[in-house]
Amino acid sequence: MAALAPQTVLDVRHWTDRLFSFKTTRDASFRFENGQFVMIGLAVNGKPLLRAYSMASANHEESLEFFSIKVPNGPLTSQLSKISKGDEILVGAKPTGTLVQASLLPGKRLYLVATGTGVAPFTSVIKDPEIYERFDVVVLIHGCRFIEELSFGREVVESLKDDEYLSEIIGDRLIYYPTVTREDYLHRGRVTELLDTGIVARDTGLPALDAAEDRVMICGGPAVLADMCGLLDARGFEEGALSKPGTYVIEKAFVER
Ligand code: FAD
């Protein structure tokens, strides 16, 4: 397979003025693990302009899906946010990343903690039947500033109820915990604070975070990652990697440039 494969855009949805998602064709030879990311982009002035993107779709699905920010004047997203059905995007051949099951030791409960577009790898992970074999309960915590920014993740979670195969496997073992910081909602506050103060445990009825039984995957901005690592390290969790599985793993949702 070539290093970059052109794929055709099948569908684009704009969720807010800052967020959109799109589906593309997928080569049968393009294999990935749920939770991984790949370089994608556009040919700009004849040269590929690429950025890391998590697959928001699961590896058993026919098409690929991505969930994207629109950065004003961002080199890639100022162009990418204008794509429409039938356009071509470039998809790299080498998916990678740490938010995969093999980076985590076995446990009872899996917490998926995301902010913003960091939910993308987890909309893939929650569709993975194997995750429900490995864990009794999966908790998806998604923090955004505003309610409308939760829409993509919420719709994927809701779609699982209509999936004949997955709904049977998942049953009531997927707990969705959306929270916003800037307006009133079901849950309000930063994901780190809600976990640290035990509010998530209180609201879900689950035990307080426990390194012996809980496993955590985190995908967010630099501040959330730093706070979550501090919170987990203080509770005896150990960061894992493919080479040495641990009790939590992190991935940057983006890098500051
Ligand atoms: P850039 O020059 O890349 O970014 C400009 C600035 O915008 C950055 O300094 C940062 O402050 C801000 N920014 C960039 N991306 C984001 C974001 N996602 N959320 C909030 N602020 C941001 N982006 C996605 O939209 N979806 C993904 O699934 C995704 N997966 C990623 C996975 C990894 C491992 C990494 C490292 C990054 C990922 N990103 C993702 C970020 C992505 O690679 C680009 O940065 C983003 O598409 C913006 O590209 P740009 O060229 O327009 O602007």
PDB file of C-alpha atoms in Angstrom, residues 89-230:
ATOM      1  CA  ILE A  89      -8.686  13.383   1.148  1.00  0.00           C
ATOM      2  CA  LEU A  90      -5.361  11.664   1.773  1.00  0.00           C
ATOM      3  CA  VAL A  91      -5.120   8.924   4.390  1.00  0.00           C
ATOM      4  CA  GLY A  92      -1.783   7.597   5.635  1.00  0.00           C
ATOM      5  CA  ALA A  93      -0.981   3.903   5.680  1.00  0.00           C
ATOM      6  CA  LYS A  94       0.363   3.590   9.210  1.00  0.00           C
ATOM      7  CA  PRO A  95      -2.163   3.891  12.028  1.00  0.00           C
ATOM      8  CA  THR A  96      -0.575   4.094  15.473  1.00  0.00           C
ATOM      9  CA  GLY A  97      -1.254   5.227  19.047  1.00  0.00           C
ATOM     10  CA  THR A  98      -1.415   4.213  22.685  1.00  0.00           C
ATOM     11  CA  LEU A  99      -5.189   4.214  23.271  1.00  0.00           C
ATOM     12  CA  VAL A 100      -5.434   0.515  22.521  1.00  0.00           C
ATOM     13  CA  GLN A 101      -6.365  -2.411  24.691  1.00  0.00           C
ATOM     14  CA  ALA A 102      -2.885  -3.951  24.612  1.00  0.00           C
ATOM     15  CA  SER A 103      -1.486  -0.906  26.485  1.00  0.00           C
ATOM     16  CA  LEU A 104      -3.690  -1.648  29.494  1.00  0.00           C
ATOM     17  CA  LEU A 105      -3.534  -4.384  32.099  1.00  0.00           C
ATOM     18  CA  PRO A 106      -6.760  -6.319  32.660  1.00  0.00           C
ATOM     19  CA  GLY A 107      -9.266  -4.615  34.961  1.00  0.00           C
ATOM     20  CA  LYS A 108     -12.932  -4.422  35.898  1.00  0.00           C
ATOM     21  CA  ARG A 109     -13.973  -0.969  34.737  1.00  0.00           C
ATOM     22  CA  LEU A 110     -12.655   1.072  31.807  1.00  0.00           C
ATOM     23  CA  TYR A 111     -12.855   4.864  32.031  1.00  0.00           C
ATOM     24  CA  LEU A 112     -12.555   6.755  28.730  1.00  0.00           C
ATOM     25  CA  VAL A 113     -11.917  10.389  29.588  1.00  0.00           C
ATOM     26  CA  ALA A 114     -12.043  12.954  26.772  1.00  0.00           C
ATOM     27  CA  THR A 115     -12.286  16.657  26.199  1.00  0.00           C
ATOM     28  CA  GLY A 116     -13.301  18.284  22.924  1.00  0.00           C
ATOM     29  CA  THR A 117     -12.296  16.335  19.814  1.00  0.00           C
ATOM     30  CA  GLY A 118     -10.523  13.919  22.167  1.00  0.00           C
ATOM     31  CA  VAL A 119     -13.745  11.916  22.116  1.00  0.00           C
ATOM     32  CA  ALA A 120     -12.887  10.703  18.574  1.00  0.00           C
ATOM     33  CA  PRO A 121     -10.756   7.662  19.535  1.00  0.00           C
ATOM     34  CA  PHE A 122     -13.384   6.670  22.081  1.00  0.00           C
ATOM     35  CA  THR A 123     -16.318   6.676  19.663  1.00  0.00           C
ATOM     36  CA  SER A 124     -14.255   3.956  18.005  1.00  0.00           C
ATOM     37  CA  VAL A 125     -13.367   2.107  21.238  1.00  0.00           C
ATOM     38  CA  ILE A 126     -16.983   1.972  22.539  1.00  0.00           C
ATOM     39  CA  LYS A 127     -18.018   0.144  19.357  1.00  0.00           C
ATOM     40  CA  ASP A 128     -15.433  -2.582  19.950  1.00  0.00           C
ATOM     41  CA  PRO A 129     -17.130  -5.817  21.082  1.00  0.00           C
ATOM     42  CA  GLU A 130     -13.857  -7.003  22.659  1.00  0.00           C
ATOM     43  CA  ILE A 131     -13.796  -4.121  25.111  1.00  0.00           C
ATOM     44  CA  TYR A 132     -16.966  -5.511  26.693  1.00  0.00           C
ATOM     45  CA  GLU A 133     -15.319  -8.907  26.995  1.00  0.00           C
ATOM     46  CA  ARG A 134     -12.385  -7.389  28.853  1.00  0.00           C
ATOM     47  CA  PHE A 135     -14.316  -5.023  31.123  1.00  0.00           C
ATOM     48  CA  ASP A 136     -17.565  -5.276  33.099  1.00  0.00           C
ATOM     49  CA  VAL A 137     -18.331  -1.583  32.695  1.00  0.00           C
ATOM     50  CA  VAL A 138     -17.155   1.117  30.257  1.00  0.00           C
ATOM     51  CA  VAL A 139     -17.596   4.761  31.304  1.00  0.00           C
ATOM     52  CA  LEU A 140     -17.283   7.458  28.634  1.00  0.00           C
ATOM     53  CA  ILE A 141     -16.689  10.868  30.224  1.00  0.00           C
ATOM     54  CA  HIS A 142     -16.733  13.708  27.690  1.00  0.00           C
ATOM     55  CA  GLY A 143     -16.126  17.296  28.717  1.00  0.00           C
ATOM     56  CA  CYS A 144     -16.738  20.322  26.503  1.00  0.00           C
ATOM     57  CA  ARG A 145     -17.423  23.982  27.041  1.00  0.00           C
ATOM     58  CA  PHE A 146     -20.924  24.000  25.540  1.00  0.00           C
ATOM     59  CA  ILE A 147     -23.728  21.419  25.231  1.00  0.00           C
ATOM     60  CA  GLU A 148     -23.800  21.560  21.418  1.00  0.00           C
ATOM     61  CA  GLU A 149     -20.128  20.490  21.348  1.00  0.00           C
ATOM     62  CA  LEU A 150     -21.158  17.142  22.846  1.00  0.00           C
ATOM     63  CA  SER A 151     -23.494  16.340  19.916  1.00  0.00           C
ATOM     64  CA  PHE A 152     -21.200  14.128  17.822  1.00  0.00           C
ATOM     65  CA  GLY A 153     -20.241  11.904  20.762  1.00  0.00           C
ATOM     66  CA  ARG A 154     -23.786  11.769  22.075  1.00  0.00           C
ATOM     67  CA  GLU A 155     -25.140  10.718  18.693  1.00  0.00           C
ATOM     68  CA  VAL A 156     -22.609   7.882  18.387  1.00  0.00           C
ATOM     69  CA  VAL A 157     -23.527   6.652  21.886  1.00  0.00           C
ATOM     70  CA  GLU A 158     -27.240   6.813  21.037  1.00  0.00           C
ATOM     71  CA  SER A 159     -26.700   5.006  17.729  1.00  0.00           C
ATOM     72  CA  LEU A 160     -25.398   1.981  19.617  1.00  0.00           C
ATOM     73  CA  LYS A 161     -28.891   1.351  20.987  1.00  0.00           C
ATOM     74  CA  ASP A 162     -30.135   0.849  17.407  1.00  0.00           C
ATOM     75  CA  ASP A 163     -27.298  -1.513  16.527  1.00  0.00           C
ATOM     76  CA  GLU A 164     -28.806  -4.956  16.818  1.00  0.00           C
ATOM     77  CA  TYR A 165     -25.485  -6.722  17.358  1.00  0.00           C
ATOM     78  CA  LEU A 166     -23.688  -4.226  19.612  1.00  0.00           C
ATOM     79  CA  SER A 167     -26.723  -3.274  21.709  1.00  0.00           C
ATOM     80  CA  GLU A 168     -27.034  -6.884  22.810  1.00  0.00           C
ATOM     81  CA  ILE A 169     -23.359  -7.100  23.762  1.00  0.00           C
ATOM     82  CA  ILE A 170     -23.289  -3.714  25.493  1.00  0.00           C
ATOM     83  CA  GLY A 171     -26.614  -3.912  27.345  1.00  0.00           C
ATOM     84  CA  ASP A 172     -26.432  -1.377  30.168  1.00  0.00           C
ATOM     85  CA  ARG A 173     -22.652  -1.681  30.592  1.00  0.00           C
ATOM     86  CA  LEU A 174     -21.770   1.557  28.759  1.00  0.00           C
ATOM     87  CA  ILE A 175     -22.206   4.603  30.977  1.00  0.00           C
ATOM     88  CA  TYR A 176     -22.164   7.924  29.136  1.00  0.00           C
ATOM     89  CA  TYR A 177     -21.193  10.918  31.286  1.00  0.00           C
ATOM     90  CA  PRO A 178     -21.250  14.199  29.331  1.00  0.00           C
ATOM     91  CA  THR A 179     -20.301  17.412  31.108  1.00  0.00           C
ATOM     92  CA  VAL A 180     -19.931  21.076  30.155  1.00  0.00           C
ATOM     93  CA  THR A 181     -18.126  23.941  31.822  1.00  0.00           C
ATOM     94  CA  ARG A 182     -19.833  27.039  30.464  1.00  0.00           C
ATOM     95  CA  GLU A 183     -23.582  26.448  30.795  1.00  0.00           C
ATOM     96  CA  ASP A 184     -26.053  24.530  32.926  1.00  0.00           C
ATOM     97  CA  TYR A 185     -26.473  20.874  32.006  1.00  0.00           C
ATOM     98  CA  LEU A 186     -27.019  17.395  33.375  1.00  0.00           C
ATOM     99  CA  HIS A 187     -23.407  17.443  34.615  1.00  0.00           C
ATOM    100  CA  ARG A 188     -21.363  20.592  34.956  1.00  0.00           C
ATOM    101  CA  GLY A 189     -17.634  21.016  35.573  1.00  0.00           C
ATOM    102  CA  ARG A 190     -14.203  19.951  34.378  1.00  0.00           C
ATOM    103  CA  VAL A 191     -13.724  16.215  33.921  1.00  0.00           C
ATOM    104  CA  THR A 192     -10.721  16.205  36.253  1.00  0.00           C
ATOM    105  CA  GLU A 193     -12.596  17.943  39.066  1.00  0.00           C
ATOM    106  CA  LEU A 194     -15.652  15.711  38.709  1.00  0.00           C
ATOM    107  CA  LEU A 195     -13.433  12.629  38.990  1.00  0.00           C
ATOM    108  CA  ASP A 196     -11.196  14.028  41.721  1.00  0.00           C
ATOM    109  CA  THR A 197     -14.039  15.101  44.001  1.00  0.00           C
ATOM    110  CA  GLY A 198     -15.892  11.808  43.622  1.00  0.00           C
ATOM    111  CA  ILE A 199     -18.859  13.405  41.837  1.00  0.00           C
ATOM    112  CA  VAL A 200     -18.617  10.939  38.935  1.00  0.00           C
ATOM    113  CA  ALA A 201     -18.641   8.034  41.416  1.00  0.00           C
ATOM    114  CA  ARG A 202     -21.624   9.520  43.221  1.00  0.00           C
ATOM    115  CA  ASP A 203     -23.570  10.125  39.982  1.00  0.00           C
ATOM    116  CA  THR A 204     -22.812   6.733  38.415  1.00  0.00           C
ATOM    117  CA  GLY A 205     -23.002   4.643  41.577  1.00  0.00           C
ATOM    118  CA  LEU A 206     -19.563   3.191  40.808  1.00  0.00           C
ATOM    119  CA  PRO A 207     -16.773   2.852  43.397  1.00  0.00           C
ATOM    120  CA  ALA A 208     -14.195   5.656  43.704  1.00  0.00           C
ATOM    121  CA  LEU A 209     -11.264   5.366  41.255  1.00  0.00           C
ATOM    122  CA  ASP A 210      -9.155   2.398  42.291  1.00  0.00           C
ATOM    123  CA  ALA A 211      -5.880   1.396  40.610  1.00  0.00           C
ATOM    124  CA  ALA A 212      -6.496  -2.262  41.452  1.00  0.00           C
ATOM    125  CA  GLU A 213      -9.715  -2.460  39.419  1.00  0.00           C
ATOM    126  CA  ASP A 214     -10.031   0.583  37.163  1.00  0.00           C
ATOM    127  CA  ARG A 215      -8.266   1.279  33.876  1.00  0.00           C
ATOM    128  CA  VAL A 216      -8.258   4.706  32.249  1.00  0.00           C
ATOM    129  CA  MET A 217      -7.698   6.024  28.739  1.00  0.00           C
ATOM    130  CA  ILE A 218      -7.380   9.806  28.387  1.00  0.00           C
ATOM    131  CA  CYS A 219      -7.465  11.999  25.300  1.00  0.00           C
ATOM    132  CA  GLY A 220      -7.532  15.760  25.717  1.00  0.00           C
ATOM    133  CA  GLY A 221      -5.645  19.018  25.595  1.00  0.00           C
ATOM    134  CA  PRO A 222      -2.330  19.560  27.412  1.00  0.00           C
ATOM    135  CA  ALA A 223      -3.861  20.927  30.646  1.00  0.00           C
ATOM    136  CA  VAL A 224      -6.358  18.069  31.015  1.00  0.00           C
ATOM    137  CA  LEU A 225      -3.670  15.483  30.338  1.00  0.00           C
ATOM    138  CA  ALA A 226      -1.375  17.007  32.970  1.00  0.00           C
ATOM    139  CA  ASP A 227      -4.180  17.206  35.563  1.00  0.00           C
ATOM    140  CA  MET A 228      -5.415  13.679  34.863  1.00  0.00           C
ATOM    141  CA  CYS A 229      -1.898  12.211  35.104  1.00  0.00           C
ATOM    142  CA  GLY A 230      -1.416  13.992  38.457  1.00  0.00           C
TER     143      GLY A 230
END
